[in-house]
PDB file of C-alpha atoms in Angstrom:
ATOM      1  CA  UNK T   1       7.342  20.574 -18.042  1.00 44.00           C
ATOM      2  CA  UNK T   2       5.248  19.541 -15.277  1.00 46.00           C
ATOM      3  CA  UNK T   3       7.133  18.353 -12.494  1.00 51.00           C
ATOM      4  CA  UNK T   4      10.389  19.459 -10.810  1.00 47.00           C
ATOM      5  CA  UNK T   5      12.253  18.626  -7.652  1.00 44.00           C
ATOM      6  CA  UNK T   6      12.417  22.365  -7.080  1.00 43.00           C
ATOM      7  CA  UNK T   7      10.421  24.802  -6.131  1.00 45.00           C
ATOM      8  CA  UNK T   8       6.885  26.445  -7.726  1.00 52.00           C
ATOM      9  CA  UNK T   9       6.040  23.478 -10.147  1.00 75.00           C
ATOM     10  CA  UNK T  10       3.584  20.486  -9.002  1.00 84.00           C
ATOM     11  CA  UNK T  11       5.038  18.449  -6.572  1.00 87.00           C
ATOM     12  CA  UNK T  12       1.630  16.116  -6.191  1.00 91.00           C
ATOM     13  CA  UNK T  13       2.819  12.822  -6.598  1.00 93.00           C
ATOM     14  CA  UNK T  14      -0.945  11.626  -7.369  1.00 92.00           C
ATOM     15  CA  UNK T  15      -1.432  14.783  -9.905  1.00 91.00           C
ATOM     16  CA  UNK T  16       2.249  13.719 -11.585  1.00 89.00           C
ATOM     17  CA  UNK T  17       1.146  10.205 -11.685  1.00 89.00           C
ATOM     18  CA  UNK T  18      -2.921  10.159 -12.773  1.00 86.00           C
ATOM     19  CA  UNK T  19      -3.297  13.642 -14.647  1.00 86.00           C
ATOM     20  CA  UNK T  20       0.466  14.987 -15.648  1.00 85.00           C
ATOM     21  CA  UNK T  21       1.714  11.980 -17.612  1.00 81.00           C
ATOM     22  CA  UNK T  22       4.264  13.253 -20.163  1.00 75.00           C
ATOM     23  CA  UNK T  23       3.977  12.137 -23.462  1.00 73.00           C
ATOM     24  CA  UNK T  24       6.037  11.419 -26.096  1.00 66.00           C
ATOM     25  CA  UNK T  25       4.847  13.601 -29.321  1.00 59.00           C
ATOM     26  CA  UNK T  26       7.778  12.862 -31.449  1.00 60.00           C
ATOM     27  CA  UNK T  27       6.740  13.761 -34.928  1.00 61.00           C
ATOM     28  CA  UNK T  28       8.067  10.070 -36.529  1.00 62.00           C
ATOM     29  CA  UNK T  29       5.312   7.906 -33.990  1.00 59.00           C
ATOM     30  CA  UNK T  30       2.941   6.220 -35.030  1.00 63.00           C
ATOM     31  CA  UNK T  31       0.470   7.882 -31.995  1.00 60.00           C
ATOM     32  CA  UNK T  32       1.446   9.654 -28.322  1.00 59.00           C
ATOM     33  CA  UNK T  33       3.193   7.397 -25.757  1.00 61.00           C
ATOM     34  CA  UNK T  34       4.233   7.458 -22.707  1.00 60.00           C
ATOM     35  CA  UNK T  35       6.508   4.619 -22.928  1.00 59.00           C
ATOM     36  CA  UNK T  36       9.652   6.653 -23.534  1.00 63.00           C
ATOM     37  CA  UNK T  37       9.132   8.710 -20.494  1.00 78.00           C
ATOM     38  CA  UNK T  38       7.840   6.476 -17.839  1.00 84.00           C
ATOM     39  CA  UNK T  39      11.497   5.404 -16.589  1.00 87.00           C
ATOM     40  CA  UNK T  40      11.828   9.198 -16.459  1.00 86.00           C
ATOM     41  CA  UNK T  41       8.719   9.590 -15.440  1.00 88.00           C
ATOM     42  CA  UNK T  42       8.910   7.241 -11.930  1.00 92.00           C
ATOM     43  CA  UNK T  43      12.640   8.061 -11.278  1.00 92.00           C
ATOM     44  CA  UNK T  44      11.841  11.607 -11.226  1.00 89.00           C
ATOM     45  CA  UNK T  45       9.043  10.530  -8.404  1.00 92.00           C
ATOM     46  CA  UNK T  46      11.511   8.741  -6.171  1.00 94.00           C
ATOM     47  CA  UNK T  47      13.754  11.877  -6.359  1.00 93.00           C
ATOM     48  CA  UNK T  48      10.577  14.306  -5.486  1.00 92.00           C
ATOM     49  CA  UNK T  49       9.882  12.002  -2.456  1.00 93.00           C
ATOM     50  CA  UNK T  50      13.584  12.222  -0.729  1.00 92.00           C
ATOM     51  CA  UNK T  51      13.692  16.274  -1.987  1.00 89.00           C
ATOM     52  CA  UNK T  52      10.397  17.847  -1.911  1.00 89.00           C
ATOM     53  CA  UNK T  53       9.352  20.458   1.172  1.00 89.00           C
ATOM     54  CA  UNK T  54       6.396  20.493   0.272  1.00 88.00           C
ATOM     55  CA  UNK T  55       5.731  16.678   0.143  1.00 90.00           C
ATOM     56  CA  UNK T  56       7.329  16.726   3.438  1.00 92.00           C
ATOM     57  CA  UNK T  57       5.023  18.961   5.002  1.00 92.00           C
ATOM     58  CA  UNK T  58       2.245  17.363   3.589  1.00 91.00           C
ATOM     59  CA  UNK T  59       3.259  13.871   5.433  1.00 94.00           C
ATOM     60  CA  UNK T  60       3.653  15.985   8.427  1.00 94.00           C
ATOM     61  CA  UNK T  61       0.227  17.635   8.275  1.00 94.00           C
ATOM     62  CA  UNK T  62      -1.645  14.554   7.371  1.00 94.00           C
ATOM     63  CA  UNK T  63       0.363  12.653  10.526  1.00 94.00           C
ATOM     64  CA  UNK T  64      -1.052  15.522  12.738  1.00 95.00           C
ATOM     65  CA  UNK T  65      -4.444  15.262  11.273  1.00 95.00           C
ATOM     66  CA  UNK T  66      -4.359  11.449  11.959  1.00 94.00           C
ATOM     67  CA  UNK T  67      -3.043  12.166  15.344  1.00 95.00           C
ATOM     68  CA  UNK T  68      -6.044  14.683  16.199  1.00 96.00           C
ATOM     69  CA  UNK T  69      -8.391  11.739  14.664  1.00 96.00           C
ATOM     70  CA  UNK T  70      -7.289   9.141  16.814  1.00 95.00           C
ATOM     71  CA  UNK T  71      -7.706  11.576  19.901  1.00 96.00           C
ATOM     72  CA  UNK T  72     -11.053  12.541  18.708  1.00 96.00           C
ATOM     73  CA  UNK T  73     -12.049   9.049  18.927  1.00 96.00           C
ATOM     74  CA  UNK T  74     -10.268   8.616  22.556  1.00 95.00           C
ATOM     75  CA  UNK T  75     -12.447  11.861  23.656  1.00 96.00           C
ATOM     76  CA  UNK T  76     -15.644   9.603  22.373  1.00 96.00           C
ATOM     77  CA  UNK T  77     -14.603   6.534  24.514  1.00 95.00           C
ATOM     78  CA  UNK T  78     -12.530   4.773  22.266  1.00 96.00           C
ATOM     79  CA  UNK T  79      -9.000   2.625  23.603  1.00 96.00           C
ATOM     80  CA  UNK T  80      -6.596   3.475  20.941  1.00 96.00           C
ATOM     81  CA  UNK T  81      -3.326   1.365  19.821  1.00 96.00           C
ATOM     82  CA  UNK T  82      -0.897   3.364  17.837  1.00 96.00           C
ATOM     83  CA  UNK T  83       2.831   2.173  16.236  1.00 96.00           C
ATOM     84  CA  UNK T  84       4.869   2.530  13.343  1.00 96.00           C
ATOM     85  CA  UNK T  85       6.791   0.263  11.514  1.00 97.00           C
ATOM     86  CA  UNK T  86       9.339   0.412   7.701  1.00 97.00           C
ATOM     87  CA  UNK T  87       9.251  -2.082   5.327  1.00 97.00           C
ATOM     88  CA  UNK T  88      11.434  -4.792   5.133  1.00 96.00           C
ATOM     89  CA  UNK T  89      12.164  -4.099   1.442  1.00 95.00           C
ATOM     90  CA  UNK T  90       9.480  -2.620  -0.791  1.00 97.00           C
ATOM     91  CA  UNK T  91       6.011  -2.406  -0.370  1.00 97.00           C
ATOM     92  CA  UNK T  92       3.244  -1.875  -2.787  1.00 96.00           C
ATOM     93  CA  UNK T  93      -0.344  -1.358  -2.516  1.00 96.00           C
ATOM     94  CA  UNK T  94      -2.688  -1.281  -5.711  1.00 95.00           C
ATOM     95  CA  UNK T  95      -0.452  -2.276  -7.900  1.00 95.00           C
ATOM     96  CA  UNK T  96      -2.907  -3.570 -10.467  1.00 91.00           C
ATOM     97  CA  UNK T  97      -5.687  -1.373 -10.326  1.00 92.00           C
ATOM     98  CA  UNK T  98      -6.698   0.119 -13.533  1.00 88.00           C
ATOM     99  CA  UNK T  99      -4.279   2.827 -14.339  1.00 88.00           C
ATOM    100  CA  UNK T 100      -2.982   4.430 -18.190  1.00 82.00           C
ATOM    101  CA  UNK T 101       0.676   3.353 -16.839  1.00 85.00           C
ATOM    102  CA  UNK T 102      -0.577  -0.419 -16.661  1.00 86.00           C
ATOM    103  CA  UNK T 103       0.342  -0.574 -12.980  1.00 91.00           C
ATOM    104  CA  UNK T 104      -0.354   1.745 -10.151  1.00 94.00           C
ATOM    105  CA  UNK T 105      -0.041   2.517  -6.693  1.00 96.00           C
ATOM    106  CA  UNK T 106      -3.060   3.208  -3.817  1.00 96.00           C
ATOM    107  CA  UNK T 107      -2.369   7.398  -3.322  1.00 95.00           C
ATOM    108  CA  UNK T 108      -3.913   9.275  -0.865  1.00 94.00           C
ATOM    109  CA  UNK T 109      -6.962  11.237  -2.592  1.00 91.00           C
ATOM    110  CA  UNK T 110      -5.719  14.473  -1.811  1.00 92.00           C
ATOM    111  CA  UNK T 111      -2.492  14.859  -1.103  1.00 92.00           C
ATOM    112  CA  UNK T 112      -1.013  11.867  -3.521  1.00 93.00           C
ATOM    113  CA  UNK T 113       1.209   9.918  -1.924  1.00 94.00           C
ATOM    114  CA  UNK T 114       1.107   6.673  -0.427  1.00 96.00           C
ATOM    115  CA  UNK T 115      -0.644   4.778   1.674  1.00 97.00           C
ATOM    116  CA  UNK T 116      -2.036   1.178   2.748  1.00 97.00           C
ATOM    117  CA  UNK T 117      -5.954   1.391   3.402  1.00 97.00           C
ATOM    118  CA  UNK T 118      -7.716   0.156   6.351  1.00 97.00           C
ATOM    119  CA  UNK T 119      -9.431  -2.240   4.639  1.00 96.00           C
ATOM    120  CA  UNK T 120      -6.772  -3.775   3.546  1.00 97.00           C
ATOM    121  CA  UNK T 121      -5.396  -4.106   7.382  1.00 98.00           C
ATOM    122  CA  UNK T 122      -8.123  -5.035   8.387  1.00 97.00           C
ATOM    123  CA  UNK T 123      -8.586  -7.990   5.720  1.00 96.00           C
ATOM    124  CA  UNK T 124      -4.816  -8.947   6.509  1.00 97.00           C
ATOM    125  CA  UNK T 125      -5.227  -9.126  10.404  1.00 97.00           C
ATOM    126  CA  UNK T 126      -8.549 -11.152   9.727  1.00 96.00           C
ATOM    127  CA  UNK T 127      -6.731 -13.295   7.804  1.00 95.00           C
ATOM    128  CA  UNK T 128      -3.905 -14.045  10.368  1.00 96.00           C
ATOM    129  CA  UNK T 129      -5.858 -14.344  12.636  1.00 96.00           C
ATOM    130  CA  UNK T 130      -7.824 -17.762  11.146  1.00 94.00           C
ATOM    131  CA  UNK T 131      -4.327 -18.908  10.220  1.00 92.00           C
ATOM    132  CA  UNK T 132      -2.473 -18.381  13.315  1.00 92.00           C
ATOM    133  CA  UNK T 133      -5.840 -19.781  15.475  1.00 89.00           C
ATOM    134  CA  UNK T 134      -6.274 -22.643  12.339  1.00 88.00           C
ATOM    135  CA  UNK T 135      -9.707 -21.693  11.888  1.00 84.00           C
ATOM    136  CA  UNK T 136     -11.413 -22.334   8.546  1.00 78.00           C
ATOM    137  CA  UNK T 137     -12.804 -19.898   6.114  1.00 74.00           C
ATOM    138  CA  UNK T 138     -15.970 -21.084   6.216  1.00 74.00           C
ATOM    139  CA  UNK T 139     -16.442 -21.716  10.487  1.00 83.00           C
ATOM    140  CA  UNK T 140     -17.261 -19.228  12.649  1.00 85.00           C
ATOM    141  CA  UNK T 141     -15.347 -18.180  15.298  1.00 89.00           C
ATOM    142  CA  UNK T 142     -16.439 -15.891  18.408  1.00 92.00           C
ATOM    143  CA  UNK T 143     -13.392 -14.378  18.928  1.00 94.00           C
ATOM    144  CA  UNK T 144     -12.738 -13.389  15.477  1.00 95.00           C
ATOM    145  CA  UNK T 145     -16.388 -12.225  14.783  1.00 95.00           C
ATOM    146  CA  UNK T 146     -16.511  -9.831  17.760  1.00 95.00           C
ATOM    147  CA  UNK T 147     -13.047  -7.642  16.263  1.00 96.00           C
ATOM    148  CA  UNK T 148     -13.898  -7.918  12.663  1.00 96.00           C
ATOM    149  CA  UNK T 149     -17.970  -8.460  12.301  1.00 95.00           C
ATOM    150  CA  UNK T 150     -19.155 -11.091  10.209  1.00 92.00           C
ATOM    151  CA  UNK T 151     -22.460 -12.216   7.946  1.00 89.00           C
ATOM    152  CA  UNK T 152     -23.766 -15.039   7.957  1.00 86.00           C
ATOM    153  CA  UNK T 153     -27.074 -15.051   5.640  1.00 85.00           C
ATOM    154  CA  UNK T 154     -29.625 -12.361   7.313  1.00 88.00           C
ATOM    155  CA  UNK T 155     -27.367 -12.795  10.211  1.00 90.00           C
ATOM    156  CA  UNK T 156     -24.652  -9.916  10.608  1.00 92.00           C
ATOM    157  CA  UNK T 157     -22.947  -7.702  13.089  1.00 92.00           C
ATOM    158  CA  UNK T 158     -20.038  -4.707  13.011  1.00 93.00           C
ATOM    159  CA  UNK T 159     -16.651  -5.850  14.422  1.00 95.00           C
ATOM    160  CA  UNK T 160     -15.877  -3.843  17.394  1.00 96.00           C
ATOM    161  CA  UNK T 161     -12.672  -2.669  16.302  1.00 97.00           C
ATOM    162  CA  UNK T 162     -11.437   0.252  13.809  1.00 97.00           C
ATOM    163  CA  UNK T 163      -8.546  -0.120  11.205  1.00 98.00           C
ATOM    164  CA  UNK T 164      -7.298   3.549  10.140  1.00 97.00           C
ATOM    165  CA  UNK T 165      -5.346   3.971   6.924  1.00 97.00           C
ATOM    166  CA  UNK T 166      -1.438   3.492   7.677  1.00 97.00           C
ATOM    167  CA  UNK T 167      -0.054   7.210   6.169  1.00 96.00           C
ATOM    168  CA  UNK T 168       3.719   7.248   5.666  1.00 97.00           C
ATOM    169  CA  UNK T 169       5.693   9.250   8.017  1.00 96.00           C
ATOM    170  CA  UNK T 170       8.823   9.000   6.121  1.00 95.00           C
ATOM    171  CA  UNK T 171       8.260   8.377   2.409  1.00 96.00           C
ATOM    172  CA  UNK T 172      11.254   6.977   0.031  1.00 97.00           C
ATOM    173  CA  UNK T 173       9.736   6.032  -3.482  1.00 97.00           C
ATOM    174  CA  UNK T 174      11.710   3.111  -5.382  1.00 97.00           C
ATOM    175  CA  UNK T 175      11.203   2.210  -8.728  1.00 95.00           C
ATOM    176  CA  UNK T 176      11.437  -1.367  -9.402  1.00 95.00           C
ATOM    177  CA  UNK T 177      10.755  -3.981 -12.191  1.00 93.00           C
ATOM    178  CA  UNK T 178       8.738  -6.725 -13.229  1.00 91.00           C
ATOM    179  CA  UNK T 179      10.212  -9.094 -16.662  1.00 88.00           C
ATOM    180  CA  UNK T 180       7.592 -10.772 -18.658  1.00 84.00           C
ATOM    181  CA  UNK T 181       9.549 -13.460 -20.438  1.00 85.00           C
ATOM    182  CA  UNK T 182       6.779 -15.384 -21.898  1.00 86.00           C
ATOM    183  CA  UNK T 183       4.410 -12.644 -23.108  1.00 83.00           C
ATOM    184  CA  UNK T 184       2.995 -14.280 -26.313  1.00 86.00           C
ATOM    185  CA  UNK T 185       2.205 -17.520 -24.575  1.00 89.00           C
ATOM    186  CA  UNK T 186       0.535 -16.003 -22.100  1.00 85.00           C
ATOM    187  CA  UNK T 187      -1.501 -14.268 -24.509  1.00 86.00           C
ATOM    188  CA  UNK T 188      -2.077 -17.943 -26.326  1.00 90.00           C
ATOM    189  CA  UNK T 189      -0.317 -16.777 -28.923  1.00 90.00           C
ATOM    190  CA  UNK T 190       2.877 -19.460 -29.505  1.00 89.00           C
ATOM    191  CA  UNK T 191       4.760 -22.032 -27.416  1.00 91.00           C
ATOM    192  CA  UNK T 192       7.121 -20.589 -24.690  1.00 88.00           C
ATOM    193  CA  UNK T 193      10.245 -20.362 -26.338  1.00 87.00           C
ATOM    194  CA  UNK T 194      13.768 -18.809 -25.141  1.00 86.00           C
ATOM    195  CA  UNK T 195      13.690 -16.837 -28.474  1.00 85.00           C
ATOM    196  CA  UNK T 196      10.678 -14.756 -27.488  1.00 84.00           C
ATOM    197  CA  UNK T 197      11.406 -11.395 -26.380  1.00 84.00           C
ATOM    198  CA  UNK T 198      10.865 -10.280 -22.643  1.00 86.00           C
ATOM    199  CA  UNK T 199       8.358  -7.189 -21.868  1.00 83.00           C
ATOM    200  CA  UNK T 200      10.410  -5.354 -18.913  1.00 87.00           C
ATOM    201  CA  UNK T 201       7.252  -3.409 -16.884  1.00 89.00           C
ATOM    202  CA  UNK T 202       7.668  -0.596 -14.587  1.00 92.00           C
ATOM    203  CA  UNK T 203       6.380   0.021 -11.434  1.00 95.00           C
ATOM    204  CA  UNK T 204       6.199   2.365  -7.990  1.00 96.00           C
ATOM    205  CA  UNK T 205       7.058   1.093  -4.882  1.00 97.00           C
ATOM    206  CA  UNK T 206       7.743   2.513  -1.325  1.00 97.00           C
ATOM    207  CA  UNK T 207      11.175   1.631  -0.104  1.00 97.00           C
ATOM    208  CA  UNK T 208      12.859   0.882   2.859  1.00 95.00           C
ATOM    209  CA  UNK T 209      13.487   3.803   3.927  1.00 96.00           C
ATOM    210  CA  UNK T 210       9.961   4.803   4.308  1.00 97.00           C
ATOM    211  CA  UNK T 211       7.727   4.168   7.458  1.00 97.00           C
ATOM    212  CA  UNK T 212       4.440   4.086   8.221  1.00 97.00           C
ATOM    213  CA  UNK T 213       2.084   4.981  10.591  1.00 97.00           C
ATOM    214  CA  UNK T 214      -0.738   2.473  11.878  1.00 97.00           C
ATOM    215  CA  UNK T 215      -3.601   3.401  14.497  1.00 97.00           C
ATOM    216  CA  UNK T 216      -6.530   0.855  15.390  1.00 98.00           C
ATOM    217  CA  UNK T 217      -9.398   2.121  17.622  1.00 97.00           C
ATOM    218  CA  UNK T 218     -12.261   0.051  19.609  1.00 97.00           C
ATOM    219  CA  UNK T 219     -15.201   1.062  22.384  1.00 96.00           C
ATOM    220  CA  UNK T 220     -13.329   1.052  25.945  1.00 91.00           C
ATOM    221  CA  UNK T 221     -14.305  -2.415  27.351  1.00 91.00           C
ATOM    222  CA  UNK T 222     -12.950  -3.913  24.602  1.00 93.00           C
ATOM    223  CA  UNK T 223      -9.134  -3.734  25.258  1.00 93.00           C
ATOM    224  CA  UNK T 224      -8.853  -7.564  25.353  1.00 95.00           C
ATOM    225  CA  UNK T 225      -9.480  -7.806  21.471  1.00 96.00           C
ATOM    226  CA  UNK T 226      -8.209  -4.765  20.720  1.00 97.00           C
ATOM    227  CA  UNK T 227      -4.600  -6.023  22.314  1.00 95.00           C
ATOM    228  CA  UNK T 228      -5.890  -9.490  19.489  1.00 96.00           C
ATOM    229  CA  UNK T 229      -6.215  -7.140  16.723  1.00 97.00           C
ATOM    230  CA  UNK T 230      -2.918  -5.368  17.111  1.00 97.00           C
ATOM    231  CA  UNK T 231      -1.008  -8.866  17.563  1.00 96.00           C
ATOM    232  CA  UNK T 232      -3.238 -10.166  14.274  1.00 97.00           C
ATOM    233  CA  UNK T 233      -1.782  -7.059  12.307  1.00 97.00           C
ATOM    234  CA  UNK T 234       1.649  -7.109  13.432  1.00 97.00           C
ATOM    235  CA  UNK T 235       2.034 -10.810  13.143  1.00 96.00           C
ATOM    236  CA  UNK T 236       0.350 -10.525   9.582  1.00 97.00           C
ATOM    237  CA  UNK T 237       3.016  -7.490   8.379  1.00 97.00           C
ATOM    238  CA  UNK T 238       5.415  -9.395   9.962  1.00 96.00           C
ATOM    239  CA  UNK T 239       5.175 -12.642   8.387  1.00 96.00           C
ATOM    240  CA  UNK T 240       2.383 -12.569   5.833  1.00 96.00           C
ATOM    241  CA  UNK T 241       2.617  -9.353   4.168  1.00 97.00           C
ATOM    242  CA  UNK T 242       0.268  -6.848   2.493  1.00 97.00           C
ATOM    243  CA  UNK T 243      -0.390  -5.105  -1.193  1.00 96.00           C
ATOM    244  CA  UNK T 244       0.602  -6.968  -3.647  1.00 95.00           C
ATOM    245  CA  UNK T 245       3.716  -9.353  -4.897  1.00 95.00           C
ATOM    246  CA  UNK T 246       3.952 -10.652  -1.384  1.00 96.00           C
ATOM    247  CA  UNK T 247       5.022 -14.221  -2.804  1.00 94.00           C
ATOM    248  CA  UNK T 248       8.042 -12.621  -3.711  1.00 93.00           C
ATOM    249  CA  UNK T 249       9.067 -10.464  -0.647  1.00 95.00           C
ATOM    250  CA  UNK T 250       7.309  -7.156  -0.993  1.00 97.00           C
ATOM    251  CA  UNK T 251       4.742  -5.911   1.819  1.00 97.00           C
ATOM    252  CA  UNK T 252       6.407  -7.390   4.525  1.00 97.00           C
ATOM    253  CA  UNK T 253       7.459  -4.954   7.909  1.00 98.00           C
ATOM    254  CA  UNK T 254      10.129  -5.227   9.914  1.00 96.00           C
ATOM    255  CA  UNK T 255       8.350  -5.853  13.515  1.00 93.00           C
ATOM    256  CA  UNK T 256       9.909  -7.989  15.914  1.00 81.00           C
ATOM    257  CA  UNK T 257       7.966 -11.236  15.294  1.00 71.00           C
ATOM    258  CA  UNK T 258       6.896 -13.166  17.453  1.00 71.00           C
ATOM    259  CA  UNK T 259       6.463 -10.876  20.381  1.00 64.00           C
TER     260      UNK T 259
END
């Protein structure tokens, strides 16, 4: 017994999920699984993530750590744009990146929970940002190339503006589901047929409940496109999304859209 919602067993949500799977050893299977104990497994992780002191002081740490990083880079001449902002449902970043569970979650690489990488801010705002100024993929765009950077064959420059990992400040785990109806078509099997038996997958999310913190940085003379980038991130949580499953209502934030 690995985990517990108490006190003196690992409360690492990234240990419990990566390097602590139970297994199921019953005597009668054919060969260990974890299938049996993954409902268990992920319910027991939402719990840990509304109960755990320890998880909560982690969050709190890491917050002040982010908070001393950000002034760090305002010491060194940066203009810094800070906010924070829950999810409108459930949001869910990594979700299929290799993992023994078949789906997964991006974790912090330390202290295991959550969180939404820069890069993939950065790569939403970017992408809002053509959309919302109906610029093509392929066309350059001044504006646009001085906050993000760009290449263009031996041709390539830095953007002039940082996107820091959003941490959770409040973290509320939520299992959730994904049905496979069709799973032997899709594998090319047979014909899709309502007699064919549906594969129910489980996965991790971050609920409602939670919030996250964002921070974007950029050399002081820049505040015009830093002001851009912040819009181009809010306006892409807002009505894009980010992680994955956005098609179907996950990664969105609830910021007050447009401003």
């Amino acid at each position: 017994q690995v985990l517990s919602t108490g006190q003196g067993l690992c409360q690492n949500i990234g240990l419990l999920l990566e390097r602590y799977i139970p297994w199921n050893m019953a005597p009668d299977a054919d060969s260990p699984s974890y299938k049996g104990t993954k409902p268990k497994l992920l319910d027991d992780l939402a719990k840990l993530s509304r109960q755990s002191d320890p998880l909560r002081h982690a969050l709190k740490a890491v917050c002040q750590r982010q908070e001393h990083l950000v002034k760090q880079y305002q010491l060194a001449g940066y203009a810094i744009s800070c906010f924070a902002a829950k999810p409108a449902w459930r949001v869910v970043a990594g979700l299929g990146a290799a993992s023994v569970l078949e789906t997964s979650i991006t974790l912090h690489p330390v202290y295991g929970f959550p969180i939404i990488p820069g890069s993939s801010l950065k790569g939403l705002a970017r992408a809002y940002a053509r959309h919302s100024k109906k610029v093509a993929q392929d066309r350059p765009d001044d504006e646009i190339d001085a906050v993000f950077g760009f290449q263009r064959g031996k041709t390539a420059a830095t953007g002039k503006v940082v996107f820091f990992d959003a941490i959770p400040t409040r973290l509320a785990l939520e299992p959730d589901i994904m049905n496979v109806h069709y799973q032997e078509y899709y594998e090319g099997k047979q014909p899709p047929a309502d007699y064919l038996s549906p594969n129910p997958i489980l996965f991790l999310t971050a609920g409602k409940d939670s919030e996250f913190s964002f921070a974007l940085a950029s050399p002081r003379g820049n505040d015009e496109l830093l002001g851009k980038a912040e819009a181009w991130l809010k306006g892409g949580l807002a009505e894009m999304g980010v992680g994955a499953k956005t098609m179907v209502g996950y990664g969105y934030f609830d910021i007050p859209w447009p401003p």
